[in-house]
Amino acid sequence: MSDAESPSDDFEPIEVFPDEETPDLRPGADDCYKCSTCDTNCPVAEVDDDFPGPKFQGPEQWRLKRKEDASVDDSISKCSNCMRCDSACPSDVGLSQMHNTARAEYVEEELSKTSLTYWRNRILANYRTSAFLASKVPRIANFAMNFGPARWAMEKTLGVTSEREFPEFATETFREWWERQGGADGSRERAREARERRGEDVDADKRVAYFHGCYANYNTPEVAKSLVRVFEHFGYELVVPEQRCSGTPMFANGMLDDAERHAEVNVSSMGDLIEQGYDAIASCTSCSMALRQEYPELFDIDGIEDVAENTWEALEYLRVQEDLSGELAGAEVEDEHLASLAYHAPCHARNQGLDGQALELFDDLAGVDAEDVGDSCSGISGTYGWKEEKYETSMKIGEEMFDHMEDAEGEVGMTECPTCAMQMEHGTGYEIRHPLEVVAAALT
């Protein structure tokens, strides 16, 4: 294992049901004393009076199953998997784990496998497959996906809202760019040169394995490239291992079997590298959340605990291992486009205790003024806001964020979550950047 301090010193996956090979969620339900704090913090319940809230979806459903062996209520499909209920619960009840398990049971036992809803959800949940195919002909895919009649047809047949524009696929994926840069060998050479410039031991053990996720690979490679430049600036050698989707959209759509197949690949490849002394880093807070919390809660895979304990969000890692704040305080961003940024902290960043880090980092960075736009949910919650029947709910949840963004100076937003970025752009028309892009502009 590497000498880096483990992120688990400050963050622990919720272990509601230890020592159980197959978690029985009903005993955990008894830890809930019905204070309803989770309900008052639920963004869906706030705008949808018909949604019974996370308390019902989690503890109360399991109590009903214990007493009456009741089937899972279809309102579980209204849960957006924002996971705010986890951090809100004073008793540390594993609500999102209950929701994910209940949603999977509903899909398995109640949702018809021949229904358009099932296949729409399956397509959205397996975005990586669609993105892989689109990346082979990105210009054609970009035109076809946003062709008006095609969007109308997708809404009428599959229930994918026509109100949103599909994100563009990059003409060169991050992994293609990475190979052009020489892959791990090229990174090792650049990292050694950086360590020499910084007056460090050129043979220092500074190695990280990058989990880039689907979106940074296929849609926003500029985020992944920024991460590479920033970490190599600090003298880190990067590898980009074999990986599949983190599983986040699959959790949200009740496709746990799909998620587990992807998790097995990720745990195997990342676990092998962790055994060799690497730490795992992610640029997407939903991806780091999946590897750190949801994997060990939901799956029993060899090596899963080691991966969870050694996975970091990228900026979190540099804040702990390097003097990132100090270097930024001595730097300046000359790009006037980044002078005023409206920052939204994703729900999955909040759940990891990372919601304030970007604002803190940029507080002393010359040339950048980052303004918090409040603690509300963006509303899109991954695939949730892409569903025709959820679109209006998604936009109602996002209204507070949109208003705060429009009140902020500047017309550029910033967030770590790719789907939050979609919602921010959709609701305001602003360009959205990732904090890593700002750090790269300052230091590289």
Coordinates of C-alpha atoms in Angstrom, one line a residue:
M1 CA 0.0 0.0 0.0
S2 CA 1.2 3.6 -0.5
D3 CA 2.3 5.8 2.3
A4 CA -0.5 8.3 1.7
E5 CA -2.8 8.9 4.6
S6 CA -6.0 6.9 3.9
P7 CA -9.1 9.0 3.1
S8 CA -11.0 6.6 5.4
D9 CA -9.4 8.4 8.4
D10 CA -12.0 11.1 7.7
F11 CA -14.7 9.2 5.7
E12 CA -16.1 5.8 6.4
P13 CA -18.7 4.0 4.3
I14 CA -21.9 3.4 6.4
E15 CA -21.8 -0.1 7.7
V16 CA -25.4 -0.7 8.8
F17 CA -25.3 -4.5 8.5
P18 CA -21.7 -5.7 9.3
D19 CA -20.9 -9.4 9.2
E20 CA -23.7 -10.3 6.8
E21 CA -22.9 -11.8 3.4
T22 CA -26.4 -10.8 2.1
P23 CA -27.5 -7.7 3.9
D24 CA -30.9 -7.9 5.6
L25 CA -32.0 -4.3 5.7
R26 CA -34.9 -4.7 8.1
P27 CA -32.9 -4.6 11.3
G28 CA -31.3 -1.3 10.2
A29 CA -34.9 0.0 9.8
D30 CA -35.3 -0.2 13.6
D31 CA -32.6 2.4 14.1
C32 CA -34.9 4.9 12.6
Y33 CA -36.9 6.7 15.3
K34 CA -39.2 8.6 12.8
C35 CA -37.8 12.1 13.3
S36 CA -38.5 12.9 9.6
T37 CA -35.2 14.8 9.2
C38 CA -34.6 12.9 6.0
D39 CA -37.9 13.9 4.6
T40 CA -37.4 17.6 5.3
N41 CA -34.0 17.4 3.6
C42 CA -35.3 15.5 0.5
P43 CA -35.3 17.8 -2.6
V44 CA -38.0 15.6 -4.3
A45 CA -40.4 15.7 -1.4
E46 CA -40.0 19.4 -1.2
V47 CA -41.5 19.9 -4.7
D48 CA -43.7 16.7 -5.2
D49 CA -46.5 16.4 -2.6
D50 CA -47.2 12.8 -3.9
F51 CA -43.7 11.5 -3.1
P52 CA -43.8 9.9 0.4
G53 CA -40.2 10.7 1.1
P54 CA -37.0 8.8 2.1
K55 CA -38.3 7.6 5.5
F56 CA -41.1 5.7 3.8
Q57 CA -38.9 4.5 1.0
G58 CA -36.3 3.1 3.4
P59 CA -37.2 2.1 7.0
E60 CA -41.0 2.0 6.7
Q61 CA -41.0 -0.1 3.5
W62 CA -38.7 -2.7 5.3
R63 CA -41.0 -2.7 8.4
L64 CA -43.9 -3.4 6.1
K65 CA -42.0 -6.3 4.5
R66 CA -41.2 -7.7 7.9
K67 CA -44.8 -7.6 9.0
E68 CA -46.7 -8.3 5.8
D69 CA -44.2 -9.3 3.2
A70 CA -45.5 -6.3 1.1
S71 CA -44.2 -5.6 -2.3
V72 CA -42.0 -2.5 -2.9
D73 CA -44.2 0.6 -3.6
D74 CA -43.8 2.1 -7.1
S75 CA -43.0 5.5 -5.6
I76 CA -39.5 4.2 -5.1
S77 CA -38.9 5.2 -8.7
K78 CA -39.4 8.9 -7.7
C79 CA -36.3 8.8 -5.5
S80 CA -33.5 10.6 -7.3
N81 CA -30.6 8.9 -5.4
C82 CA -29.2 12.3 -4.4
M83 CA -28.3 10.6 -1.1
R84 CA -28.9 13.8 1.0
C85 CA -31.0 11.7 3.4
D86 CA -27.8 9.8 4.4
S87 CA -26.0 12.9 5.6
A88 CA -29.2 14.3 7.2
C89 CA -30.1 11.3 9.3
P90 CA -29.0 11.8 13.0
S91 CA -29.1 8.0 13.6
D92 CA -26.8 7.2 10.6
V93 CA -29.4 4.9 9.1
G94 CA -28.2 3.7 5.7
L95 CA -31.1 5.1 3.8
S96 CA -29.6 5.2 0.4
Q97 CA -28.5 1.6 0.7
M98 CA -32.1 0.7 1.6
H99 CA -33.4 2.8 -1.4
N100 CA -30.9 1.2 -3.8
T101 CA -31.9 -2.3 -2.7
A102 CA -35.6 -1.6 -2.7
R103 CA -35.3 0.0 -6.2
A104 CA -33.5 -3.1 -7.5
E105 CA -36.2 -5.4 -5.9
Y106 CA -38.9 -3.3 -7.6
V107 CA -37.3 -3.5 -11.0
E108 CA -36.8 -7.2 -10.6
E109 CA -40.2 -8.1 -9.3
E110 CA -42.6 -5.4 -10.3
L111 CA -41.5 -3.7 -13.5
S112 CA -42.3 -5.5 -16.7
K113 CA -39.2 -6.4 -18.6
T114 CA -41.0 -5.7 -21.9
S115 CA -42.2 -2.2 -20.9
L116 CA -40.7 0.8 -22.6
T117 CA -40.0 2.3 -19.2
Y118 CA -37.7 -0.7 -18.3
W119 CA -35.8 -0.4 -21.6
R120 CA -35.6 3.4 -21.4
N121 CA -34.1 3.1 -17.9
R122 CA -31.8 0.4 -19.0
I123 CA -30.5 2.5 -21.9
L124 CA -30.0 5.5 -19.7
A125 CA -28.3 3.5 -16.9
N126 CA -25.9 1.9 -19.4
Y127 CA -24.7 5.3 -20.8
R128 CA -21.2 4.0 -21.2
T129 CA -22.4 1.6 -23.9
S130 CA -24.2 4.4 -25.8
A131 CA -21.2 6.7 -25.4
F132 CA -18.7 4.1 -26.6
L133 CA -20.7 3.6 -29.8
A134 CA -21.2 7.3 -30.3
S135 CA -17.5 8.0 -29.9
K136 CA -16.8 6.0 -33.0
V137 CA -18.7 8.5 -35.1
P138 CA -18.9 11.6 -32.8
R139 CA -19.9 14.2 -35.4
I140 CA -22.7 12.0 -36.8
A141 CA -23.8 11.2 -33.3
N142 CA -23.9 14.8 -32.2
F143 CA -26.0 15.8 -35.2
A144 CA -28.4 12.8 -34.9
M145 CA -28.9 13.0 -31.1
N146 CA -29.9 16.7 -31.3
F147 CA -31.9 16.5 -34.5
G148 CA -35.3 17.9 -33.6
P149 CA -37.5 15.1 -35.0
A150 CA -35.2 12.5 -33.4
R151 CA -35.5 14.1 -30.0
W152 CA -39.3 14.2 -30.4
A153 CA -39.4 10.6 -31.4
M154 CA -37.3 9.6 -28.4
E155 CA -39.7 11.4 -26.1
K156 CA -42.8 9.8 -27.6
T157 CA -41.4 6.3 -27.8
L158 CA -39.0 6.0 -24.9
G159 CA -39.9 8.8 -22.6
V160 CA -36.6 10.6 -22.9
T161 CA -37.4 14.3 -22.6
S162 CA -37.0 16.4 -25.7
E163 CA -36.5 19.6 -23.5
R164 CA -32.8 18.9 -23.0
E165 CA -30.0 19.0 -25.6
F166 CA -27.8 15.9 -25.6
P167 CA -24.2 16.6 -24.5
E168 CA -21.7 16.6 -27.3
F169 CA -19.3 13.7 -27.7
A170 CA -15.7 14.6 -28.0
T171 CA -14.0 14.0 -31.4
E172 CA -11.1 12.5 -29.4
T173 CA -11.7 10.6 -26.2
F174 CA -9.5 11.1 -23.1
R175 CA -8.1 7.6 -23.4
E176 CA -7.2 8.2 -27.1
W177 CA -5.4 11.4 -26.0
W178 CA -3.7 9.7 -23.1
E179 CA -2.2 7.1 -25.5
R180 CA -1.0 9.8 -27.8
Q181 CA 0.8 11.3 -24.8
G182 CA 2.7 8.1 -24.2
G183 CA 0.4 6.6 -21.6
A184 CA 1.9 5.6 -18.2
D185 CA 5.5 5.7 -19.6
G186 CA 5.0 9.3 -20.8
S187 CA 3.5 10.2 -17.5
R188 CA 6.4 8.7 -15.6
E189 CA 8.9 10.7 -17.6
R190 CA 7.0 13.9 -17.1
A191 CA 6.5 13.3 -13.4
R192 CA 10.3 12.7 -12.8
E193 CA 11.1 16.0 -14.7
A194 CA 8.5 17.8 -12.5
R195 CA 10.0 16.3 -9.3
E196 CA 13.5 17.5 -10.4
R197 CA 12.2 21.0 -11.1
R198 CA 10.5 21.1 -7.7
G199 CA 13.7 20.0 -5.9
E200 CA 12.2 16.7 -4.8
D201 CA 13.7 13.2 -4.9
V202 CA 13.3 12.1 -8.6
D203 CA 12.7 8.6 -7.4
A204 CA 9.9 9.5 -4.9
D205 CA 7.0 7.1 -4.7
K206 CA 4.2 9.3 -6.0
R207 CA 1.8 7.2 -8.0
V208 CA -1.9 7.4 -8.6
A209 CA -4.4 5.4 -10.6
Y210 CA -7.0 7.6 -12.3
F211 CA -10.6 6.5 -12.4
H212 CA -11.9 9.0 -15.0
G213 CA -15.4 7.7 -15.4
C214 CA -17.6 7.7 -18.5
Y215 CA -18.3 11.4 -19.0
A216 CA -14.7 12.7 -18.7
N217 CA -13.6 10.1 -21.3
Y218 CA -16.3 10.5 -23.9
N219 CA -17.7 14.0 -23.4
T220 CA -15.4 16.3 -21.4
P221 CA -11.8 15.1 -21.9
E222 CA -10.6 18.6 -21.0
V223 CA -11.5 17.8 -17.4
A224 CA -9.4 14.6 -17.4
K225 CA -6.5 16.4 -19.3
S226 CA -6.6 19.1 -16.6
L227 CA -6.3 16.4 -13.9
V228 CA -3.3 14.8 -15.6
R229 CA -1.5 18.2 -16.0
V230 CA -2.2 19.1 -12.4
F231 CA -1.0 15.8 -10.9
E232 CA 2.1 15.7 -13.1
H233 CA 2.8 19.3 -12.0
F234 CA 3.1 17.9 -8.5
G235 CA 5.3 15.1 -9.6
Y236 CA 2.8 12.2 -9.7
E237 CA 3.0 9.4 -12.1
L238 CA -0.4 8.4 -13.4
V239 CA -1.8 5.2 -14.8
V240 CA -5.2 4.9 -16.4
P241 CA -6.3 1.3 -15.8
E242 CA -9.0 -0.7 -17.4
Q243 CA -12.4 0.5 -16.1
R244 CA -16.1 0.4 -16.6
C245 CA -18.9 2.7 -15.4
S246 CA -18.8 3.4 -11.7
G247 CA -22.4 2.2 -11.6
T248 CA -24.0 5.4 -10.3
P249 CA -26.7 5.6 -13.0
M250 CA -27.3 1.8 -12.6
F251 CA -27.9 2.3 -8.8
A252 CA -30.4 5.0 -9.6
N253 CA -32.3 2.9 -12.0
G254 CA -32.4 -0.3 -10.0
M255 CA -30.0 -2.2 -12.2
L256 CA -27.8 -3.6 -9.5
D257 CA -26.8 -6.7 -11.5
D258 CA -25.4 -4.5 -14.2
A259 CA -23.7 -2.3 -11.6
E260 CA -22.0 -5.3 -9.9
R261 CA -20.6 -6.6 -13.2
H262 CA -19.0 -3.2 -13.8
A263 CA -17.8 -3.0 -10.2
E264 CA -16.1 -6.3 -10.5
V265 CA -13.9 -5.0 -13.3
N266 CA -13.2 -1.7 -11.5
V267 CA -12.4 -3.4 -8.1
S268 CA -10.1 -5.9 -9.9
S269 CA -8.1 -3.3 -11.9
M270 CA -7.9 -0.6 -9.2
G271 CA -7.3 -3.2 -6.5
D272 CA -4.3 -4.7 -8.3
L273 CA -2.8 -1.2 -8.5
I274 CA -3.5 -0.4 -4.9
E275 CA -1.6 -3.5 -3.9
Q276 CA 1.3 -2.2 -5.9
G277 CA 1.3 1.1 -3.9
Y278 CA -0.9 3.3 -6.0
D279 CA -3.8 5.4 -4.7
A280 CA -7.0 5.7 -6.6
I281 CA -8.3 9.2 -7.6
A282 CA -11.5 10.3 -9.3
S283 CA -12.4 13.7 -10.9
C284 CA -16.2 13.0 -10.6
T285 CA -17.6 13.1 -7.1
S286 CA -20.3 10.6 -8.0
C287 CA -17.6 8.1 -9.1
S288 CA -15.6 8.6 -5.9
M289 CA -18.8 8.2 -3.9
A290 CA -19.6 4.9 -5.7
L291 CA -16.1 3.4 -5.1
R292 CA -15.9 4.6 -1.5
Q293 CA -19.4 4.1 -0.1
E294 CA -21.8 2.3 -2.4
Y295 CA -19.6 -0.5 -3.5
P296 CA -18.9 -1.9 0.0
E297 CA -22.5 -1.3 1.0
L298 CA -24.0 -3.2 -1.9
F299 CA -21.5 -5.8 -3.1
D300 CA -19.4 -8.6 -1.8
I301 CA -16.3 -8.5 -4.1
D302 CA -12.8 -9.6 -3.1
G303 CA -10.7 -6.5 -2.5
I304 CA -13.6 -4.1 -2.3
E305 CA -12.7 -2.7 1.1
D306 CA -9.1 -1.9 0.0
V307 CA -10.4 0.0 -3.0
A308 CA -12.9 1.9 -0.8
E309 CA -10.3 2.9 1.7
N310 CA -7.8 4.1 -0.8
T311 CA -10.0 6.1 -3.2
W312 CA -9.9 9.8 -3.1
E313 CA -11.6 12.7 -4.9
A314 CA -8.8 14.4 -6.9
L315 CA -8.6 17.8 -5.2
E316 CA -9.1 16.2 -1.8
Y317 CA -6.0 14.1 -2.4
L318 CA -3.8 17.0 -3.3
R319 CA -5.1 19.1 -0.4
V320 CA -4.0 16.3 2.0
Q321 CA -0.8 15.2 0.3
E322 CA 0.5 18.5 -1.1
D323 CA 0.4 22.2 -0.2
L324 CA -2.2 22.9 -2.9
S325 CA -3.6 25.9 -1.1
G326 CA -0.2 27.4 -0.8
E327 CA 0.7 27.0 -4.4
L328 CA -2.6 28.4 -5.5
A329 CA -2.1 31.4 -3.2
G330 CA 1.1 32.2 -5.0
A331 CA -0.4 31.7 -8.5
E332 CA -2.7 33.8 -10.7
V333 CA -5.3 33.0 -13.4
E334 CA -5.0 35.3 -16.3
D335 CA -8.0 33.9 -18.2
E336 CA -10.6 36.7 -17.7
H337 CA -13.2 34.1 -18.6
L338 CA -12.6 32.5 -15.2
A339 CA -12.6 35.7 -13.2
S340 CA -16.1 35.2 -11.7
L341 CA -17.4 31.7 -11.1
A342 CA -20.8 30.6 -9.7
Y343 CA -20.0 27.4 -7.8
H344 CA -22.5 24.6 -7.0
A345 CA -21.5 21.8 -4.7
P346 CA -23.0 18.5 -5.9
C347 CA -25.0 16.4 -3.4
H348 CA -22.5 13.6 -3.7
A349 CA -19.6 16.0 -2.8
R350 CA -21.6 17.1 0.3
N351 CA -22.0 13.4 1.3
Q352 CA -18.2 13.1 1.3
G353 CA -17.6 16.3 3.2
L354 CA -16.1 18.0 0.2
D355 CA -18.7 20.7 -0.5
G356 CA -16.6 23.7 0.6
Q357 CA -13.2 22.7 -0.7
A358 CA -13.3 24.5 -4.1
L359 CA -14.3 27.8 -2.5
E360 CA -11.6 27.4 0.2
L361 CA -9.0 26.6 -2.5
F362 CA -9.8 29.6 -4.7
D363 CA -10.2 32.1 -1.8
D364 CA -6.6 33.3 -2.2
L365 CA -6.2 32.6 -5.9
A366 CA -5.5 35.8 -7.8
G367 CA -7.7 36.4 -10.8
V368 CA -10.6 34.2 -9.6
D369 CA -13.6 35.1 -7.6
A370 CA -15.7 32.0 -6.8
E371 CA -19.2 32.5 -5.3
D372 CA -21.3 29.8 -3.6
V373 CA -24.8 29.5 -5.1
G374 CA -26.3 27.8 -2.1
D375 CA -26.8 24.3 -0.8
S376 CA -29.8 23.3 -2.9
C377 CA -29.8 20.2 -5.1
S378 CA -29.3 20.9 -8.8
G379 CA -32.3 18.6 -9.5
I380 CA -31.0 16.5 -12.4
S381 CA -29.6 13.6 -10.3
G382 CA -27.9 11.8 -13.2
T383 CA -30.5 10.1 -15.5
Y384 CA -33.4 11.3 -13.3
G385 CA -33.9 14.7 -15.1
W386 CA -33.6 13.0 -18.5
K387 CA -36.9 11.2 -18.0
E388 CA -39.9 12.9 -19.6
E389 CA -42.1 12.3 -16.5
K390 CA -39.4 13.6 -14.1
Y391 CA -38.3 16.7 -16.1
E392 CA -40.6 19.2 -14.5
T393 CA -39.7 17.9 -11.0
S394 CA -36.1 18.2 -11.9
M395 CA -36.4 21.8 -13.0
K396 CA -38.5 22.7 -9.9
I397 CA -35.8 21.4 -7.7
G398 CA -33.2 23.4 -9.6
E399 CA -35.0 26.7 -9.5
E400 CA -33.2 27.9 -6.3
M401 CA -29.8 27.1 -7.8
F402 CA -30.7 28.8 -11.1
D403 CA -31.8 32.0 -9.2
H404 CA -28.6 32.1 -7.2
M405 CA -26.5 31.6 -10.3
E406 CA -28.2 34.5 -12.1
D407 CA -27.7 36.7 -9.0
A408 CA -24.0 35.9 -8.9
E409 CA -21.4 38.0 -10.8
G410 CA -20.2 36.5 -14.1
E411 CA -21.8 34.0 -16.4
V412 CA -19.6 31.0 -15.9
G413 CA -20.6 28.2 -13.5
M414 CA -18.4 25.6 -11.7
T415 CA -19.0 22.2 -10.3
E416 CA -17.4 18.8 -10.0
C417 CA -20.4 16.7 -11.2
P418 CA -21.0 16.3 -15.0
T419 CA -24.7 16.0 -14.7
C420 CA -25.0 18.9 -12.3
A421 CA -23.1 20.8 -15.0
M422 CA -25.7 19.8 -17.6
Q423 CA -28.5 21.1 -15.4
M424 CA -26.7 24.4 -14.6
E425 CA -26.1 25.0 -18.3
H426 CA -29.6 24.0 -19.2
G427 CA -31.2 26.3 -16.6
T428 CA -29.1 29.4 -17.1
G429 CA -27.3 29.1 -20.4
Y430 CA -23.9 29.6 -18.6
E431 CA -20.8 27.8 -19.6
I432 CA -19.8 25.4 -16.8
R433 CA -16.2 24.5 -15.8
H434 CA -14.7 21.9 -13.4
P435 CA -12.5 23.1 -10.5
L436 CA -9.6 21.1 -11.9
E437 CA -9.7 23.2 -15.0
V438 CA -9.2 26.3 -12.8
V439 CA -6.4 24.7 -10.9
A440 CA -4.7 23.7 -14.2
A441 CA -5.1 27.3 -15.5
A442 CA -3.4 28.6 -12.4
L443 CA -0.5 26.1 -12.1
T444 CA 0.3 24.7 -15.6

